[in-house]
mmCIF file of C-alpha atoms in Angstrom:
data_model
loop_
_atom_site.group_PDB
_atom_site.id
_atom_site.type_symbol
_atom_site.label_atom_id
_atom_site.label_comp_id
_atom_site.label_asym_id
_atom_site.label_seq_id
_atom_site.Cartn_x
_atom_site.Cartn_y
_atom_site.Cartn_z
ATOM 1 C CA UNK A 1211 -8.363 -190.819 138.924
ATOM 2 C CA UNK A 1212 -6.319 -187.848 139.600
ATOM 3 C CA UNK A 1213 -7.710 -184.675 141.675
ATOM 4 C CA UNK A 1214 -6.481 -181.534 142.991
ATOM 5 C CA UNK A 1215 -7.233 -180.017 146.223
ATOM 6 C CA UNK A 1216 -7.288 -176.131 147.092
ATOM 7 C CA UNK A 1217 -8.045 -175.771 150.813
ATOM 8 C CA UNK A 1218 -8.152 -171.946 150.617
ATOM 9 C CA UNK A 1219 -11.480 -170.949 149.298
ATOM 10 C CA UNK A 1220 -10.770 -166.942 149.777
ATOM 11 C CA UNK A 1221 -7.440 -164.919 150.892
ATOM 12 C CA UNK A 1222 -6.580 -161.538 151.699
ATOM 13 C CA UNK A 1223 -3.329 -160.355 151.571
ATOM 14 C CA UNK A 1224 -2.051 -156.540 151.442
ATOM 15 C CA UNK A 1225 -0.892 -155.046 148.461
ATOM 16 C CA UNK A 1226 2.984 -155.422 148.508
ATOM 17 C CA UNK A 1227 2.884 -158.510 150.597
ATOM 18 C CA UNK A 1228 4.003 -161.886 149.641
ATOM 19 C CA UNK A 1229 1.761 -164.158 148.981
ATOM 20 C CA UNK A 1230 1.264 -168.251 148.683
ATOM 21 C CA UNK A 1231 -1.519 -170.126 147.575
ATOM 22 C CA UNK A 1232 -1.763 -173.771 148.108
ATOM 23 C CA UNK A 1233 -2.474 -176.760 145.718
ATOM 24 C CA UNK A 1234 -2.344 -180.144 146.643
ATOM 25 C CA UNK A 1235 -2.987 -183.113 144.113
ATOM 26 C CA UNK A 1236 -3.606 -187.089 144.010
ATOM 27 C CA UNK A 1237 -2.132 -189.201 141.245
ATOM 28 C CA UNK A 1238 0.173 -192.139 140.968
ATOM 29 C CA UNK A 1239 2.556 -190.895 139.122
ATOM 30 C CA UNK A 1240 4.179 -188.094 138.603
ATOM 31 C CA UNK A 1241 1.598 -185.147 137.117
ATOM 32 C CA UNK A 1242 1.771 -182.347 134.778
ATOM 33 C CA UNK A 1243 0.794 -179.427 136.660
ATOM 34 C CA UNK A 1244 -0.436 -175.780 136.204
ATOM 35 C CA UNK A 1245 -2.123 -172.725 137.504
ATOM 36 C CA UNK A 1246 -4.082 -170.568 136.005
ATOM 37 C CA UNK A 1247 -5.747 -167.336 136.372
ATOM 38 C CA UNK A 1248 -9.020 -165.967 136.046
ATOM 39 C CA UNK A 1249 -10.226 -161.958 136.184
ATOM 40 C CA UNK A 1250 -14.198 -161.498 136.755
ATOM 41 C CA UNK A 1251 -15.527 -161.769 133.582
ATOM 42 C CA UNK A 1252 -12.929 -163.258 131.925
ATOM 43 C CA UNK A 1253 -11.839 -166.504 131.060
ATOM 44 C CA UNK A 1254 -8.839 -168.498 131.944
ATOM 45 C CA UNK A 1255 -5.290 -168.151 131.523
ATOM 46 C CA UNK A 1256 -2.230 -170.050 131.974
ATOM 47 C CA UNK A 1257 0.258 -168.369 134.290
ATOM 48 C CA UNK A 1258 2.537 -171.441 134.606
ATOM 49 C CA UNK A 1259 3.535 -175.223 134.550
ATOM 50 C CA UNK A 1260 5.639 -178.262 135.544
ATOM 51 C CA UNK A 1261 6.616 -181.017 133.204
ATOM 52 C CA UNK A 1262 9.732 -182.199 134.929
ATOM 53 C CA UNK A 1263 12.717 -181.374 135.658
ATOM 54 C CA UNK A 1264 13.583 -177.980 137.617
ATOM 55 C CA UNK A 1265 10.722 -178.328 140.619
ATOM 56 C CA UNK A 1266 10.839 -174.645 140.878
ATOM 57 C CA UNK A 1267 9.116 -173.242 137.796
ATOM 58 C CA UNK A 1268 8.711 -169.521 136.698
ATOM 59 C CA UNK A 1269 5.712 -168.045 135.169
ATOM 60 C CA UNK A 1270 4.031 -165.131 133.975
ATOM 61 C CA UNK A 1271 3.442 -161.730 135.832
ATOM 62 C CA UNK A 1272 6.106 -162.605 137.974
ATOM 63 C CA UNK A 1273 4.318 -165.952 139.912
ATOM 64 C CA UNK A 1274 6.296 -168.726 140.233
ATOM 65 C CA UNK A 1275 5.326 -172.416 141.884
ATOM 66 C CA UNK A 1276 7.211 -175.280 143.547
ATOM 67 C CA UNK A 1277 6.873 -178.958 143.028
ATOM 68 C CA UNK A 1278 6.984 -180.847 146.502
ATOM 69 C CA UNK A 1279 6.469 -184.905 145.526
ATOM 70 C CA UNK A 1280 6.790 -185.809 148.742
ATOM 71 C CA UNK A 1281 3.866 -183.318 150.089
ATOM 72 C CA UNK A 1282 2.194 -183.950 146.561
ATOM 73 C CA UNK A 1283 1.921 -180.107 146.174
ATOM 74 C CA UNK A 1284 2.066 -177.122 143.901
ATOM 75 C CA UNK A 1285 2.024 -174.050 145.605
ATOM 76 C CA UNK A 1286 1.710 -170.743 143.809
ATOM 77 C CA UNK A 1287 3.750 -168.021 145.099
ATOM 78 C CA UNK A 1288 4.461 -164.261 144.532
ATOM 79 C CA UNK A 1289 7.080 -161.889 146.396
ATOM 80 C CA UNK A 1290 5.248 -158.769 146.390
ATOM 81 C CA UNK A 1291 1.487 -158.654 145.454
ATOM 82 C CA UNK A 1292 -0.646 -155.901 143.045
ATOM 83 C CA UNK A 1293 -3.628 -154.973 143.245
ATOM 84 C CA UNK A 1294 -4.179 -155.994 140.018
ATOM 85 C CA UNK A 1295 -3.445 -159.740 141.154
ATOM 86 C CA UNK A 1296 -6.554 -160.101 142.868
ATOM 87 C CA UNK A 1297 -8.843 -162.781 140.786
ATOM 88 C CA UNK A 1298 -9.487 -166.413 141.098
ATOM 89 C CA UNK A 1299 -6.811 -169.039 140.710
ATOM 90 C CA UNK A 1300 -6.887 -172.091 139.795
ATOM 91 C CA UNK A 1301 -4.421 -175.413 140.326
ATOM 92 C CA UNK A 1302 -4.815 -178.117 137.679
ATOM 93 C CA UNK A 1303 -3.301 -181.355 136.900
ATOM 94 C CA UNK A 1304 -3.235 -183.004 133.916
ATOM 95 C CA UNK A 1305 -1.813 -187.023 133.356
ATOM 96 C CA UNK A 1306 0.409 -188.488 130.651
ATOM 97 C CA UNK A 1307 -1.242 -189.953 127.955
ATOM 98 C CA UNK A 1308 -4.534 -186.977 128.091
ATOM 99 C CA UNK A 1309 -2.241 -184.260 129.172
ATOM 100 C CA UNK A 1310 -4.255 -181.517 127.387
ATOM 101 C CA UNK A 1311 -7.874 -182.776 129.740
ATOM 102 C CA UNK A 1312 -6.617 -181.481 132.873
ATOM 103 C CA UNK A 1313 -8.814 -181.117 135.800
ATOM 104 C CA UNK A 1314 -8.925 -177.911 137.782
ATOM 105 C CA UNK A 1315 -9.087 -177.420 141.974
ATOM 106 C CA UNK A 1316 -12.059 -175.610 143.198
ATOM 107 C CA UNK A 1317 -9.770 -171.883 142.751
ATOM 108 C CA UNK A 1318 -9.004 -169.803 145.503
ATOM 109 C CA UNK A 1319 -10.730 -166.273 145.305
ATOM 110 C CA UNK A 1320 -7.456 -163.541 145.961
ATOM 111 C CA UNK A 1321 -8.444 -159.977 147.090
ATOM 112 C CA UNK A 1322 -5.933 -157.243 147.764
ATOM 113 C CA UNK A 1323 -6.674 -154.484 150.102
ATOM 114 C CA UNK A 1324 -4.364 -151.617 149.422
ATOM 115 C CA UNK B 518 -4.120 -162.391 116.360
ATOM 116 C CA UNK B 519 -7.874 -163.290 117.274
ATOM 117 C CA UNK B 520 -8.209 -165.589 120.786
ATOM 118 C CA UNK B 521 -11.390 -168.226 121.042
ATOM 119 C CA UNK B 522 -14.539 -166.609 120.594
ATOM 120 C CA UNK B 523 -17.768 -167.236 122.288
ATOM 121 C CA UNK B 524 -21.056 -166.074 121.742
ATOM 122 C CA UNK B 525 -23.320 -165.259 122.913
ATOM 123 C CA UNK B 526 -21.568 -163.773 126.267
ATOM 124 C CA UNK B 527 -25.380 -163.496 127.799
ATOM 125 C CA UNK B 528 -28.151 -165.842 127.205
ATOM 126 C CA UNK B 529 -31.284 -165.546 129.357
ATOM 127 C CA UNK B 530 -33.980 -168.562 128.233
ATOM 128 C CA UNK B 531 -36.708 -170.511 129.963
ATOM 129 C CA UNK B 532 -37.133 -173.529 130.982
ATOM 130 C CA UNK B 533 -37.657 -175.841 127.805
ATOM 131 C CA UNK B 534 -36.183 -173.923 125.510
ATOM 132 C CA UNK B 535 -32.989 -175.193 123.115
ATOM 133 C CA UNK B 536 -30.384 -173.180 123.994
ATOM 134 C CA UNK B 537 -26.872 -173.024 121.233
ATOM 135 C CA UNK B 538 -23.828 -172.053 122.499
ATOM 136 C CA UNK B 539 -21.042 -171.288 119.767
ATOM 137 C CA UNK B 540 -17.178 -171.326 119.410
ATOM 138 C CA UNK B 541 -14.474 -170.261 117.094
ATOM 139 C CA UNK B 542 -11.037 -171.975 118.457
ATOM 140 C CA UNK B 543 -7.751 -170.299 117.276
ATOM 141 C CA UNK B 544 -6.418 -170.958 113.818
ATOM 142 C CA UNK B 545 -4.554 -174.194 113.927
ATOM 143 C CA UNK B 546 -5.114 -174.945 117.157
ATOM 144 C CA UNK B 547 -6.260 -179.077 116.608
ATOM 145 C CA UNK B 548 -7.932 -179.462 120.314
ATOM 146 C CA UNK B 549 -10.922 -177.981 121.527
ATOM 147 C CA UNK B 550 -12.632 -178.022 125.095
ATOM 148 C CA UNK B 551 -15.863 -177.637 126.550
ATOM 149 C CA UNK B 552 -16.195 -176.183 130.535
ATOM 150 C CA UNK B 553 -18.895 -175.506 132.192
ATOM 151 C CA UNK B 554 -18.392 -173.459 135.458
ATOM 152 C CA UNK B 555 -20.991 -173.528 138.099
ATOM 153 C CA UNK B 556 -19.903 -171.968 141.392
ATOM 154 C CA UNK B 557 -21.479 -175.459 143.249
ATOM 155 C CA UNK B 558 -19.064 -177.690 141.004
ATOM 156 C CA UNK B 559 -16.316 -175.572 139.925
ATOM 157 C CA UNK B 560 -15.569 -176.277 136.569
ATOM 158 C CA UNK B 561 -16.491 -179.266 134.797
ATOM 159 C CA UNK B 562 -14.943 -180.731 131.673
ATOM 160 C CA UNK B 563 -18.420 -181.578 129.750
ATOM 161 C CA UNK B 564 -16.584 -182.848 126.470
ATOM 162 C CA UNK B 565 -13.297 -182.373 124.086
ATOM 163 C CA UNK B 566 -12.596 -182.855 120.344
ATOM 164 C CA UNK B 567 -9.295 -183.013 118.569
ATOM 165 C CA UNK B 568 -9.122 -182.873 115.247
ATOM 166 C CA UNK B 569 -13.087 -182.114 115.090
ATOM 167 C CA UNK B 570 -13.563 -185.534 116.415
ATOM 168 C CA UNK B 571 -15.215 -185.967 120.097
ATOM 169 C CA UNK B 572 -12.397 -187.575 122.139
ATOM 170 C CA UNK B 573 -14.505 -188.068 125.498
ATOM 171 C CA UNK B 574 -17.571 -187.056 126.510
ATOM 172 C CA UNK B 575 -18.198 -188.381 129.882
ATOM 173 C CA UNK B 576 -18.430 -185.183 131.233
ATOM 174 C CA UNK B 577 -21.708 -184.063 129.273
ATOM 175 C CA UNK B 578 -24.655 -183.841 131.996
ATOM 176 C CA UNK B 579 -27.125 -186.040 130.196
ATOM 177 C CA UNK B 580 -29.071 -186.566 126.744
ATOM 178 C CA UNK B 581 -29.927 -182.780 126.621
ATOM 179 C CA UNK B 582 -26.278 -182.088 125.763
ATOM 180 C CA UNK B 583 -25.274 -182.788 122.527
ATOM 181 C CA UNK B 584 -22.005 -180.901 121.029
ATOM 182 C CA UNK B 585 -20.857 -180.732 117.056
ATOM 183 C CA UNK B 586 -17.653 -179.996 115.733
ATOM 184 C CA UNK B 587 -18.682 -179.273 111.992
ATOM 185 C CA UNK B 588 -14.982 -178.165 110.794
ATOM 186 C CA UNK B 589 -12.116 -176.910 112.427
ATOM 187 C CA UNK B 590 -13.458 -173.059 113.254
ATOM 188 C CA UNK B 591 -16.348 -173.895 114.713
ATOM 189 C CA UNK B 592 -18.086 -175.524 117.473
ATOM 190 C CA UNK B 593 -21.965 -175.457 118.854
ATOM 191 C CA UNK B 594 -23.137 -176.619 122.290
ATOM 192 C CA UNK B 595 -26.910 -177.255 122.572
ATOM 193 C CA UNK B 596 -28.951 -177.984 125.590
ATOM 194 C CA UNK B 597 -32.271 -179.336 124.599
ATOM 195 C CA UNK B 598 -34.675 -178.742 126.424
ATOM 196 C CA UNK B 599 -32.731 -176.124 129.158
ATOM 197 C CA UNK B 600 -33.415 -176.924 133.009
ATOM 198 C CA UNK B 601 -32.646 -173.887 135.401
ATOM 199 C CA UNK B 602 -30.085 -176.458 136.655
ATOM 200 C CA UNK B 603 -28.146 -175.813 133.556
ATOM 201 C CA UNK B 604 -27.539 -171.982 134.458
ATOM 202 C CA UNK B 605 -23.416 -171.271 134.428
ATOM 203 C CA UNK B 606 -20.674 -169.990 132.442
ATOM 204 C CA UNK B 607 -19.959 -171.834 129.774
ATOM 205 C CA UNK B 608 -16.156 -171.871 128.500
ATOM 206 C CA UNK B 609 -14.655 -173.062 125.438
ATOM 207 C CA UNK B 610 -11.186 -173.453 124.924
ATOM 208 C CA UNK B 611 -8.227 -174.380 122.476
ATOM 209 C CA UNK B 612 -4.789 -175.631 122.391
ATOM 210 C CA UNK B 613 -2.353 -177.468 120.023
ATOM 211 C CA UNK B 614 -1.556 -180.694 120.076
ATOM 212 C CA UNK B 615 2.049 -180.377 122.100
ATOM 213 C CA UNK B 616 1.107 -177.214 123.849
ATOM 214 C CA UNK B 617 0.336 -179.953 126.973
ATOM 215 C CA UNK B 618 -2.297 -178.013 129.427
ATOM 216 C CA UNK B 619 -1.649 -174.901 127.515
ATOM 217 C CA UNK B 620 -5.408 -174.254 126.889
ATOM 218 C CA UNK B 621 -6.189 -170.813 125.972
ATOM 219 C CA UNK B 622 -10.301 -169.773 126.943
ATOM 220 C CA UNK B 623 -12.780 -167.540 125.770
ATOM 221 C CA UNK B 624 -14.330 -165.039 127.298
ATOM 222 C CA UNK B 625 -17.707 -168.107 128.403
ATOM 223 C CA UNK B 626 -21.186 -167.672 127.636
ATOM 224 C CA UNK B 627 -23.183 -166.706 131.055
ATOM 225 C CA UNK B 628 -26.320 -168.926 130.467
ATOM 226 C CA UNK B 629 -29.584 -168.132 132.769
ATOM 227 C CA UNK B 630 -32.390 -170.124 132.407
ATOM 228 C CA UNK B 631 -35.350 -168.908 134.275
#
């Protein structure tokens, strides 16, 4: 069965600083693969994804993630963090055939000191 | 236009008591998603329908978790009888059949049970 892996629970970065978050996943094949975002109180929303083709993939608010096969990873990035970035994020992975029942990492908790 | 709609946001019950969580999905959207999100587990895929009929349920807890899918607006999630074990945010969630991992949430139900 496929799983993801986020080994940072909680990070602190400065506002205006870059910023990477890691994701790491296990499946056989090559996954679908997405983050998402989530602001307290909220629920869930999609900020990007990978299909195939171009590994480096472009998303909303100006994140953008990299497909790695051979480190079986999907890190989240962003140049120059807001304030307004800091939430929860979460890596997910879904597999052909269920694509749409995707199963989320543990999230990584993001707070921005100013 | 209207995103997926919870309610209630706050439920606070005791223990035995049947507890109904509800959902309205996006027009159109044919897929429909059950999370629960406990901060022990993470979240938790508990059961999915498409087309109002349950796809897989091998996420739902146990016998005191039963979900409907009546039509294709609406949704119920009942926990009979509720265990304090069963307090978490409970997320539903939508997406259309091609929108692969595009899931769009609602706001989750914060369920207490004392």
């Amino acid at each position: 069965a496929q799983s993801v892996t986020q080994p940072d629970i909680h990070i602190t970065v400065s506002e205006g600083a870059s910023l990477e978050l890691r994701c790491n996943y296990s499946y056989g094949a090559t996954p679908y693969l997405f983050w998402y975002v989530q602001s307290p109180g909220q629920g869930l929303q999609l900020l990007l994804k990978y299909f195939s083709g171009d590994t480096l993939v472009q998303g909303i608010k100006g994140f953008e993630a990299e497909f790695k096969r051979s480190q079986s990873s999907f890190n989240l990035r962003k140049p120059s963090v807001h304030w307004s970035d800091a939430a929860e994020y979460f890596c997910a992975v879904g597999v052909t055939g269920t694509a749409s029942k995707l199963t989320f990492g543990t999230g990584t908790r993001l707070q921005v000191t100013l | 236009d209207a995103g997926v709609i919870q309610s209630p946001r706050h439920e606070v019950t005791e223990m035995g008591q049947e507890v109904t969580l509800r959902c309205k999905p996006i027009s159109g959207h044919d897929y429909l998603f059950w999370y629960r999100q406990t901060m022990m587990r993470g979240l938790e895929l508990l059961i999915y329908f498409n087309n109002n009929v349950p796809i897989d349920d091998s996420g739902m807890p146990e016998d005191r978790f039963s979900a409907k899918m009546p039509n294709a607006s609406f949704s119920t999630l009942k926990i009979q009888p509720s265990e304090p074990r069963d307090s978490a945010v409970y997320f539903c969630a939508s997406s259309l059949s091609g929108g692969i991992g595009e899931l769009f949430f609602g706001e989750g139900s914060r369920l207490t049970v004392l």
